[in-house]
Amino acid sequence: MVQSMRETERKYEVPSSADTSWLPELKRVDGVAKVVERSPEELDAVYYDTDDLRLAASSAVLRRRTGGADAGWHLKLPLSGDSREEISSPLTDTVPDALLDLTASRTRGAELKPVVRIRSTREVRHLVDTDGTLRAELCVDTVRAESLRAAGRHAAWNEMEVELAEDADPALLKAVDKKLRKKGIARAHSPSKLARALDETAAGTTSTRAGSSDDSAGLAEDRAGAQVLAYVREQVRVLTALDPAVRRNRPDAVHQMRVACRRLRSCLRSYRSVLDHEATDAVRDELKWLAGELGAERDQEVLMERLSGEIDALPQELVLGPVAARLRVWNVVDSTESHLRTLEALGSRRYLALLDSLAALTERPPLRAKAAKNADRVMGRAVLKEYGRLAGRMRTALELSPGPERDVALHEARKAAKKVRYATEVARPALGKPAKDLGKRIKAVQQVLGDHQDSVVARAAVRDLAVAAQTAGEAGFTWGLLYGSEQARALSREQELPAVWEHASAARAREKLGR
């Protein structure tokens, strides 16, 4: 059984032991009424990582710690700013299976081994408000680190950290920071005990950790290769970081991970002049597979939100029979099955192989000659090429009469619109406002096409629900009403589309991209 909490803290260099003039200053921070000294703690932690330190490379930490109030296994995953998510599990001799799963996207199946042991003597002070409620904890640690990979390597230092209580206002941390800085207490250079221990015991250094290759692959920032690689690396990071949230069924995590797959796949397609397609086509195929596996769960989320919203909006007299109850039962069954499908995909060898391929792609990119060319020219041509494909699909779709064939053609146009938009995202650092403007206009087209496609899918689901209701002897009136509403919604989007497309296709941004 694992538990999760958000940890927000800042680390500082420790002032001289004889200097305590900074302590009274903390009582002048808004929200802090008293500084309460607590009993010291003895902490003993063993940190685990792969041979090439894949967790450390992604700013993740896994440790087994004894002593203190929260003894157990702790997995810390980076969030934004000063925050991390800490996932804890009770003490066991080996890494708990649940934490192994949550590190899988970072370790890619490599064995986790002890790398560093860190023992700390901790002096604890609580910053409390007028009611005695804990608002933040200030700790001064005397740290002794020992490498478990290089015998006889040790390091020792002192450090201080201030950690917010779970429900405390982040402004408190900033106010404490301001008081400490006025007293000359500087922020620590190292982001964590583990990072400092790895460096100072030679258990691993920044230059030797996995994933630490030169971000530009030796190319200047204004070269096409450097900018495409920066985008690819960011999307790989996002995909990897989302994995634990997807496994725990966190809101919107599946959607965001699926989008990362699509962005990566689209980038590799659009910028084949920069990255050799013979090396990336297989990666694109596997990204398509993963997006498809995630798609069942995401599509179910979208459908449930759409249909439940429509039912809630209906006047009560138009809701005949157990419509909402049937929808909930249908959703529980389908969402459970689709989430199991997602977990099966993330637990597969195929998924780990894809992660290995993505790591190889970022660390040893298969650059082509145009990677060394000016980014603006190369990327402008790539965006315009994708736009040309979209224009062709839009022309085909708009010439067709309403019906199933046109629905398919509009769906194909929607996918092409996404590719254009993602291509403009990659190109934005090089092309600036023209790429941003075109992306914005194409997004409007994509949204109309997306709502149309969602209506196509929703109608199929509503029909299945209506059949099930009829078989059970329930009234079918409301389901028919929903089907008709979705049909009208789709027709409205089809009527809206030509004007939205004309606005996008008339954008002067395209002319500027070609210059």
CSV table of C-alpha atoms in Angstrom, one decimal, residues 53-481:
chain,number,residue,atom,x,y,z
A,53,LEU,CA,21.9,6.3,-12.5
A,54,ARG,CA,18.8,6.7,-14.6
A,55,LEU,CA,16.7,7.8,-11.7
A,56,ALA,CA,19.2,10.5,-10.7
A,57,ALA,CA,19.3,11.6,-14.4
A,58,SER,CA,15.6,12.3,-14.3
A,59,SER,CA,15.7,14.0,-10.9
A,60,ALA,CA,13.9,11.1,-9.2
A,61,VAL,CA,15.0,9.6,-5.9
A,62,LEU,CA,14.3,6.2,-4.4
A,63,ARG,CA,15.4,5.4,-0.8
A,64,ARG,CA,14.9,3.0,2.1
A,65,ARG,CA,15.1,5.0,5.3
A,66,THR,CA,14.9,4.1,9.0
A,67,GLY,CA,14.6,6.5,11.9
A,68,GLY,CA,12.3,9.5,12.2
A,69,ALA,CA,8.5,9.7,12.0
A,70,ASP,CA,8.3,8.5,8.3
A,71,ALA,CA,10.5,5.4,8.2
A,72,GLY,CA,9.9,3.4,5.0
A,73,TRP,CA,10.5,3.4,1.3
A,74,HIS,CA,10.2,6.8,-0.3
A,75,LEU,CA,10.0,7.6,-4.0
A,76,LYS,CA,10.4,11.3,-4.9
A,77,LEU,CA,9.3,12.5,-8.3
A,78,PRO,CA,9.9,16.1,-9.5
A,79,LEU,CA,7.0,18.5,-9.9
A,80,SER,CA,7.3,22.2,-10.7
A,81,GLY,CA,9.3,24.7,-8.8
A,82,ASP,CA,10.3,23.6,-5.3
A,83,SER,CA,7.8,20.8,-5.2
A,84,ARG,CA,8.1,17.0,-5.5
A,85,GLU,CA,5.7,14.2,-5.1
A,86,GLU,CA,6.7,11.8,-2.3
A,87,ILE,CA,5.3,8.3,-2.6
A,88,SER,CA,5.9,6.2,0.5
A,89,SER,CA,5.5,2.5,1.3
A,90,PRO,CA,6.1,0.5,4.5
A,91,LEU,CA,9.6,-0.9,5.3
A,92,THR,CA,10.4,-4.2,3.5
A,93,ASP,CA,13.8,-5.8,2.7
A,94,THR,CA,13.4,-5.3,-1.0
A,95,VAL,CA,12.0,-2.5,-3.2
A,96,PRO,CA,8.2,-2.8,-3.1
A,97,ASP,CA,6.6,-3.9,-6.4
A,98,ALA,CA,4.4,-0.8,-6.4
A,99,LEU,CA,7.5,1.4,-6.4
A,100,LEU,CA,9.2,-0.7,-9.0
A,101,ASP,CA,6.2,-0.1,-11.3
A,102,LEU,CA,6.3,3.6,-10.7
A,103,THR,CA,10.0,3.8,-11.6
A,104,ALA,CA,9.7,1.7,-14.7
A,105,SER,CA,9.5,4.5,-17.2
A,106,ARG,CA,12.8,5.9,-15.8
A,107,THR,CA,14.7,2.7,-15.2
A,108,ARG,CA,13.4,1.0,-18.4
A,109,GLY,CA,13.6,-2.3,-16.6
A,110,ALA,CA,17.2,-2.0,-15.5
A,111,GLU,CA,18.0,-3.5,-12.0
A,112,LEU,CA,17.9,-1.1,-9.0
A,113,LYS,CA,20.8,-1.4,-6.7
A,114,PRO,CA,22.1,0.4,-3.6
A,115,VAL,CA,24.3,3.3,-4.7
A,116,VAL,CA,24.7,5.6,-1.6
A,117,ARG,CA,24.1,5.4,2.1
A,118,ILE,CA,23.4,8.7,3.8
A,119,ARG,CA,23.1,9.1,7.6
A,120,SER,CA,21.9,12.3,9.1
A,121,THR,CA,21.7,13.8,12.6
A,122,ARG,CA,18.7,16.1,12.3
A,123,GLU,CA,17.9,19.1,14.5
A,124,VAL,CA,14.2,19.9,14.0
A,125,ARG,CA,12.3,23.1,14.6
A,126,HIS,CA,8.6,23.7,13.9
A,127,LEU,CA,7.3,27.0,12.6
A,128,VAL,CA,3.7,27.2,14.1
A,129,ASP,CA,0.9,29.7,13.9
A,130,THR,CA,-1.1,31.2,16.8
A,131,ASP,CA,-3.2,28.1,17.1
A,132,GLY,CA,-0.1,25.9,17.4
A,133,THR,CA,-0.7,24.4,13.9
A,134,LEU,CA,2.4,23.4,12.0
A,135,ARG,CA,3.1,25.6,9.0
A,136,ALA,CA,6.6,24.6,8.1
A,137,GLU,CA,9.5,22.5,9.4
A,138,LEU,CA,13.1,23.7,9.6
A,139,CYS,CA,15.8,21.0,9.8
A,140,VAL,CA,19.5,21.4,10.2
A,141,ASP,CA,21.3,18.1,9.1
A,142,THR,CA,24.7,16.9,9.9
A,143,VAL,CA,25.2,14.6,6.9
A,144,ARG,CA,27.6,11.6,6.4
A,145,ALA,CA,27.5,10.0,3.0
A,146,GLU,CA,29.1,6.7,1.9
A,147,SER,CA,29.4,5.4,-1.6
A,148,LEU,CA,28.1,1.8,-2.0
A,149,ARG,CA,29.7,1.6,-5.4
A,150,ALA,CA,33.2,2.9,-4.7
A,151,ALA,CA,34.6,1.4,-1.5
A,152,GLY,CA,36.1,3.9,0.9
A,153,ARG,CA,34.5,7.0,-0.7
A,154,HIS,CA,32.9,9.2,1.9
A,155,ALA,CA,31.7,12.8,2.2
A,156,ALA,CA,30.4,15.0,5.0
A,157,TRP,CA,28.6,18.3,5.1
A,158,ASN,CA,25.9,20.3,6.9
A,159,GLU,CA,22.8,21.6,5.3
A,160,MET,CA,19.5,23.2,6.2
A,161,GLU,CA,16.1,22.8,4.7
A,162,VAL,CA,12.7,24.4,5.1
A,163,GLU,CA,9.7,22.3,4.2
A,164,LEU,CA,6.1,23.5,4.0
A,165,ALA,CA,3.3,21.7,5.9
A,166,GLU,CA,1.0,20.0,3.4
A,167,ASP,CA,-1.8,22.6,3.5
A,168,ALA,CA,0.5,25.7,4.1
A,169,ASP,CA,0.4,28.7,1.7
A,170,PRO,CA,3.5,28.6,-0.6
A,171,ALA,CA,3.9,32.3,0.1
A,172,LEU,CA,5.2,31.3,3.6
A,173,LEU,CA,8.2,29.6,2.0
A,174,LYS,CA,9.0,32.7,0.0
A,175,ALA,CA,8.7,34.9,3.2
A,176,VAL,CA,11.0,32.6,5.1
A,177,ASP,CA,13.5,32.5,2.2
A,178,LYS,CA,13.5,36.3,2.2
A,179,LYS,CA,14.3,36.5,5.9
A,180,LEU,CA,17.1,33.9,5.6
A,181,ARG,CA,18.7,35.7,2.7
A,182,LYS,CA,18.7,39.0,4.5
A,183,LYS,CA,20.7,37.2,7.2
A,184,GLY,CA,23.2,36.1,4.6
A,185,ILE,CA,22.0,32.5,4.5
A,186,ALA,CA,22.4,31.3,0.9
A,187,ARG,CA,20.5,28.6,-1.0
A,188,ALA,CA,22.3,25.3,-1.3
A,189,HIS,CA,24.1,24.6,-4.5
A,190,SER,CA,23.0,21.0,-4.8
A,191,PRO,CA,19.3,20.2,-5.3
A,192,SER,CA,19.3,17.1,-3.0
A,193,LYS,CA,21.4,15.1,-0.6
A,194,LEU,CA,21.6,12.4,-3.2
A,195,ALA,CA,23.0,14.6,-5.9
A,196,ARG,CA,25.6,16.0,-3.6
A,197,ALA,CA,26.5,12.6,-2.3
A,198,LEU,CA,26.9,11.2,-5.8
A,199,ASP,CA,29.2,14.0,-6.8
A,200,GLU,CA,31.3,14.1,-3.6
A,201,THR,CA,31.8,10.4,-3.1
A,202,ALA,CA,32.4,9.8,-6.9
A,203,ALA,CA,29.5,7.4,-6.9
A,204,GLY,CA,28.4,9.2,-10.0
A,205,THR,CA,28.9,12.7,-11.5
A,206,THR,CA,26.6,14.9,-13.5
A,207,SER,CA,28.7,14.2,-16.6
A,208,THR,CA,28.4,10.5,-16.4
A,209,ARG,CA,24.7,10.1,-15.6
A,210,ALA,CA,22.3,8.6,-18.1
A,211,GLY,CA,20.7,11.1,-20.4
A,212,SER,CA,23.3,13.8,-19.9
A,213,SER,CA,24.4,14.1,-23.5
A,214,ASP,CA,24.9,17.5,-25.0
A,215,ASP,CA,21.4,18.9,-25.6
A,216,SER,CA,22.4,20.4,-29.0
A,217,ALA,CA,24.4,17.4,-30.3
A,218,GLY,CA,27.2,19.9,-31.1
A,219,LEU,CA,24.9,22.2,-33.1
A,220,ALA,CA,24.4,25.9,-32.5
A,221,GLU,CA,21.0,26.9,-31.1
A,222,ASP,CA,19.8,28.4,-34.4
A,223,ARG,CA,20.4,25.1,-36.3
A,224,ALA,CA,17.4,22.9,-37.3
A,225,GLY,CA,18.9,19.9,-35.6
A,226,ALA,CA,19.3,21.6,-32.2
A,227,GLN,CA,15.7,22.8,-32.2
A,228,VAL,CA,14.1,19.6,-33.3
A,229,LEU,CA,16.1,17.7,-30.7
A,230,ALA,CA,15.1,20.1,-28.0
A,231,TYR,CA,11.5,19.4,-28.8
A,232,VAL,CA,11.9,15.7,-29.0
A,233,ARG,CA,13.8,15.6,-25.6
A,234,GLU,CA,11.1,17.6,-23.9
A,235,GLN,CA,8.3,15.3,-25.2
A,236,VAL,CA,10.3,12.2,-24.1
A,237,ARG,CA,10.7,13.8,-20.7
A,238,VAL,CA,7.0,14.5,-20.5
A,239,LEU,CA,6.0,11.0,-21.6
A,240,THR,CA,8.4,9.4,-19.0
A,241,ALA,CA,7.2,11.7,-16.2
A,242,LEU,CA,3.5,11.0,-16.8
A,243,ASP,CA,3.9,7.2,-16.6
A,244,PRO,CA,3.5,7.0,-12.7
A,245,ALA,CA,0.4,9.2,-12.9
A,246,VAL,CA,-1.2,7.1,-15.6
A,247,ARG,CA,-0.6,3.9,-13.6
A,248,ARG,CA,-2.4,5.5,-10.6
A,249,ASN,CA,-5.3,6.7,-12.8
A,250,ARG,CA,-4.7,10.4,-12.0
A,251,PRO,CA,-7.0,12.9,-13.8
A,252,ASP,CA,-6.0,13.8,-17.3
A,253,ALA,CA,-2.8,11.8,-17.1
A,254,VAL,CA,-3.8,9.4,-19.9
A,255,HIS,CA,-4.8,12.3,-22.1
A,256,GLN,CA,-1.5,14.1,-21.6
A,257,MET,CA,0.6,11.0,-22.2
A,258,ARG,CA,-1.3,10.2,-25.4
A,259,VAL,CA,-0.7,13.8,-26.6
A,260,ALA,CA,3.0,13.4,-25.9
A,261,CYS,CA,3.0,10.2,-28.1
A,262,ARG,CA,1.3,12.1,-30.9
A,263,ARG,CA,3.6,15.1,-30.6
A,264,LEU,CA,6.6,12.9,-30.8
A,265,ARG,CA,5.3,10.9,-33.7
A,266,SER,CA,4.3,14.0,-35.6
A,267,CYS,CA,7.6,15.7,-35.0
A,268,LEU,CA,9.5,12.6,-36.3
A,269,ARG,CA,7.3,12.6,-39.4
A,270,SER,CA,7.3,16.3,-40.2
A,271,TYR,CA,11.1,16.8,-39.7
A,272,ARG,CA,12.4,13.7,-41.6
A,273,SER,CA,14.7,16.1,-43.3
A,274,VAL,CA,16.5,16.6,-40.0
A,275,LEU,CA,16.2,13.1,-38.4
A,276,ASP,CA,16.7,10.1,-40.6
A,277,HIS,CA,13.4,8.4,-41.2
A,278,GLU,CA,15.0,5.0,-41.7
A,279,ALA,CA,16.0,5.2,-38.0
A,280,THR,CA,12.8,6.8,-36.7
A,281,ASP,CA,10.1,5.1,-38.7
A,282,ALA,CA,10.1,2.1,-36.3
A,283,VAL,CA,9.9,4.4,-33.3
A,284,ARG,CA,6.9,6.2,-34.9
A,285,ASP,CA,5.2,2.8,-35.4
A,286,GLU,CA,5.6,2.0,-31.7
A,287,LEU,CA,4.4,5.4,-30.6
A,288,LYS,CA,1.3,4.8,-32.7
A,289,TRP,CA,0.8,1.5,-30.9
A,290,LEU,CA,1.2,3.1,-27.5
A,291,ALA,CA,-1.2,6.0,-28.3
A,292,GLY,CA,-3.7,3.4,-29.5
A,293,GLU,CA,-3.5,1.5,-26.2
A,294,LEU,CA,-4.0,4.7,-24.3
A,295,GLY,CA,-6.7,5.7,-26.6
A,296,ALA,CA,-9.4,3.3,-25.3
A,297,GLU,CA,-9.2,4.8,-21.8
A,298,ARG,CA,-9.0,8.4,-23.1
A,299,ASP,CA,-11.9,8.0,-25.5
A,300,GLN,CA,-14.0,6.5,-22.7
A,301,GLU,CA,-13.2,9.6,-20.5
A,302,VAL,CA,-14.3,11.9,-23.3
A,303,LEU,CA,-17.5,10.0,-24.0
A,304,MET,CA,-18.5,9.8,-20.4
A,305,GLU,CA,-18.0,13.5,-19.8
A,306,ARG,CA,-19.9,14.4,-23.0
A,307,LEU,CA,-22.9,12.2,-22.5
A,308,SER,CA,-23.3,12.8,-18.7
A,309,GLY,CA,-23.1,16.5,-19.4
A,310,GLU,CA,-25.9,16.2,-22.0
A,311,ILE,CA,-28.1,14.2,-19.7
A,312,ASP,CA,-27.6,16.6,-16.9
A,313,ALA,CA,-28.6,19.5,-19.1
A,314,LEU,CA,-31.9,17.9,-20.2
A,315,PRO,CA,-35.1,19.0,-18.5
A,316,GLN,CA,-36.2,16.4,-16.0
A,317,GLU,CA,-39.4,15.6,-17.8
A,318,LEU,CA,-37.4,14.5,-20.8
A,319,VAL,CA,-35.3,11.9,-18.9
A,320,LEU,CA,-37.4,8.7,-19.0
A,321,GLY,CA,-36.1,5.6,-17.3
A,322,PRO,CA,-32.8,4.9,-15.5
A,323,VAL,CA,-30.7,6.8,-18.1
A,324,ALA,CA,-28.0,8.2,-15.8
A,325,ALA,CA,-27.7,4.9,-13.9
A,326,ARG,CA,-27.3,2.9,-17.1
A,327,LEU,CA,-24.6,5.4,-18.3
A,328,ARG,CA,-22.7,5.0,-15.0
A,329,VAL,CA,-22.8,1.2,-15.1
A,330,TRP,CA,-21.6,1.3,-18.7
A,331,ASN,CA,-18.8,3.7,-17.8
A,332,VAL,CA,-17.6,1.6,-14.8
A,333,VAL,CA,-17.4,-1.5,-17.0
A,334,ASP,CA,-15.7,0.1,-20.0
A,335,SER,CA,-13.4,2.4,-18.0
A,336,THR,CA,-12.2,-0.5,-15.9
A,337,GLU,CA,-11.5,-2.6,-18.9
A,338,SER,CA,-9.7,0.2,-20.7
A,339,HIS,CA,-7.6,1.1,-17.7
A,340,LEU,CA,-6.5,-2.6,-17.4
A,341,ARG,CA,-5.6,-2.4,-21.1
A,342,THR,CA,-3.4,0.7,-20.4
A,343,LEU,CA,-1.7,-1.1,-17.4
A,344,GLU,CA,-1.0,-4.1,-19.5
A,345,ALA,CA,0.6,-2.0,-22.2
A,346,LEU,CA,2.8,-0.1,-19.6
A,347,GLY,CA,3.8,-3.4,-18.1
A,348,SER,CA,4.9,-5.0,-21.4
A,349,ARG,CA,8.3,-5.6,-22.8
A,350,ARG,CA,7.2,-3.7,-25.9
A,351,TYR,CA,6.7,-0.5,-23.9
A,352,LEU,CA,10.1,-0.8,-22.3
A,353,ALA,CA,11.7,-1.4,-25.7
A,354,LEU,CA,10.0,1.8,-26.9
A,355,LEU,CA,11.4,3.7,-24.0
A,356,ASP,CA,14.9,2.3,-24.8
A,357,SER,CA,14.4,3.4,-28.4
A,358,LEU,CA,13.4,6.9,-27.3
A,359,ALA,CA,16.5,7.1,-25.0
A,360,ALA,CA,18.7,6.1,-27.9
A,361,LEU,CA,17.1,8.6,-30.2
A,362,THR,CA,17.8,11.5,-27.8
A,363,GLU,CA,21.3,10.3,-26.8
A,364,ARG,CA,22.5,9.3,-30.3
A,365,PRO,CA,20.3,11.3,-32.7
A,366,PRO,CA,20.3,10.1,-36.3
A,367,LEU,CA,20.9,13.6,-37.8
A,368,ARG,CA,20.8,14.3,-41.5
A,369,ALA,CA,22.7,17.0,-43.3
A,370,LYS,CA,19.9,19.5,-43.0
A,371,ALA,CA,20.2,19.3,-39.2
A,372,ALA,CA,23.1,21.8,-39.6
A,373,LYS,CA,21.1,24.2,-41.7
A,374,ASN,CA,19.4,27.4,-40.5
A,375,ALA,CA,16.3,26.4,-38.5
A,376,ASP,CA,14.0,29.0,-40.0
A,377,ARG,CA,14.4,27.8,-43.6
A,378,VAL,CA,14.2,24.1,-42.8
A,379,MET,CA,11.3,24.3,-40.4
A,380,GLY,CA,9.3,26.7,-42.6
A,381,ARG,CA,9.4,24.2,-45.4
A,382,ALA,CA,8.4,21.4,-43.1
A,383,VAL,CA,5.4,23.3,-41.8
A,384,LEU,CA,4.3,24.3,-45.3
A,385,LYS,CA,4.5,20.7,-46.5
A,386,GLU,CA,2.2,19.6,-43.6
A,387,TYR,CA,-0.1,22.4,-44.4
A,388,GLY,CA,-0.3,21.3,-48.0
A,389,ARG,CA,-1.4,17.8,-46.9
A,390,LEU,CA,-4.1,19.3,-44.7
A,391,ALA,CA,-5.3,21.5,-47.6
A,392,GLY,CA,-5.7,18.5,-49.8
A,393,ARG,CA,-7.7,16.5,-47.2
A,394,MET,CA,-9.9,19.5,-46.4
A,395,ARG,CA,-10.7,19.9,-50.1
A,396,THR,CA,-11.6,16.2,-50.4
A,397,ALA,CA,-13.8,16.3,-47.3
A,398,LEU,CA,-15.7,19.5,-48.2
A,399,GLU,CA,-16.5,18.2,-51.7
A,400,LEU,CA,-18.3,15.1,-50.3
A,401,SER,CA,-22.0,15.0,-49.3
A,402,PRO,CA,-22.9,14.5,-45.6
A,403,GLY,CA,-22.7,10.9,-44.6
A,404,PRO,CA,-20.3,8.1,-43.4
A,405,GLU,CA,-17.8,8.7,-46.2
A,406,ARG,CA,-17.6,12.4,-45.4
A,407,ASP,CA,-17.3,11.6,-41.6
A,408,VAL,CA,-14.2,9.5,-42.4
A,409,ALA,CA,-12.7,12.2,-44.6
A,410,LEU,CA,-13.3,14.9,-41.9
A,411,HIS,CA,-11.6,12.6,-39.4
A,412,GLU,CA,-8.6,12.3,-41.7
A,413,ALA,CA,-8.5,16.1,-42.1
A,414,ARG,CA,-8.6,16.4,-38.3
A,415,LYS,CA,-5.5,14.2,-38.0
A,416,ALA,CA,-3.7,16.3,-40.6
A,417,ALA,CA,-4.6,19.5,-38.8
A,418,LYS,CA,-3.0,18.1,-35.6
A,419,LYS,CA,0.2,17.4,-37.6
A,420,VAL,CA,0.3,21.0,-38.8
A,421,ARG,CA,-0.2,22.4,-35.3
A,422,TYR,CA,2.5,20.2,-33.8
A,423,ALA,CA,4.9,21.1,-36.6
A,424,THR,CA,4.3,24.8,-35.8
A,425,GLU,CA,5.0,24.0,-32.1
A,426,VAL,CA,8.4,22.6,-33.0
A,427,ALA,CA,9.1,25.6,-35.3
A,428,ARG,CA,8.0,28.4,-33.0
A,429,PRO,CA,11.4,29.1,-31.5
A,430,ALA,CA,12.8,29.6,-35.0
A,431,LEU,CA,9.9,31.2,-36.8
A,432,GLY,CA,8.2,33.1,-34.0
A,433,LYS,CA,4.9,34.9,-34.5
A,434,PRO,CA,4.1,33.4,-38.0
A,435,ALA,CA,4.3,29.9,-36.7
A,436,LYS,CA,2.3,30.9,-33.6
A,437,ASP,CA,-0.4,32.5,-35.7
A,438,LEU,CA,-0.8,29.6,-38.1
A,439,GLY,CA,-0.9,27.2,-35.2
A,440,LYS,CA,-3.6,29.2,-33.5
A,441,ARG,CA,-5.8,29.2,-36.7
A,442,ILE,CA,-5.2,25.6,-37.4
A,443,LYS,CA,-6.2,24.7,-33.8
A,444,ALA,CA,-9.6,26.4,-34.4
A,445,VAL,CA,-10.1,24.1,-37.4
A,446,GLN,CA,-9.0,21.1,-35.4
A,447,GLN,CA,-11.5,21.9,-32.6
A,448,VAL,CA,-14.4,22.0,-35.1
A,449,LEU,CA,-13.3,18.8,-36.6
A,450,GLY,CA,-12.7,17.2,-33.2
A,451,ASP,CA,-16.2,18.1,-32.0
A,452,HIS,CA,-17.6,16.6,-35.2
A,453,GLN,CA,-15.6,13.4,-34.7
A,454,ASP,CA,-16.6,13.2,-31.0
A,455,SER,CA,-20.2,13.4,-32.2
A,456,VAL,CA,-19.7,10.5,-34.6
A,457,VAL,CA,-18.3,8.3,-31.8
A,458,ALA,CA,-20.9,9.5,-29.3
A,459,ARG,CA,-23.8,8.5,-31.7
A,460,ALA,CA,-22.4,5.0,-31.9
A,461,ALA,CA,-22.2,4.7,-28.1
A,462,VAL,CA,-25.7,6.1,-27.7
A,463,ARG,CA,-27.1,3.6,-30.1
A,464,ASP,CA,-25.5,0.7,-28.2
A,465,LEU,CA,-26.8,2.1,-24.9
A,466,ALA,CA,-30.3,2.4,-26.5
A,467,VAL,CA,-30.2,-1.2,-27.7
A,468,ALA,CA,-29.2,-2.4,-24.2
A,469,ALA,CA,-32.0,-0.3,-22.6
A,470,GLN,CA,-34.6,-1.6,-25.0
A,471,THR,CA,-33.5,-5.2,-24.4
A,472,ALA,CA,-33.9,-4.6,-20.6
A,473,GLY,CA,-37.4,-3.2,-21.2
A,474,GLU,CA,-36.5,0.4,-20.5
A,475,ALA,CA,-37.8,3.5,-22.3
A,476,GLY,CA,-35.7,4.5,-25.3
A,477,PHE,CA,-37.0,8.0,-25.7
A,478,THR,CA,-34.1,9.8,-24.0
A,479,TRP,CA,-31.5,7.9,-25.9
A,480,GLY,CA,-33.2,8.8,-29.1
A,481,LEU,CA,-33.2,12.4,-28.0
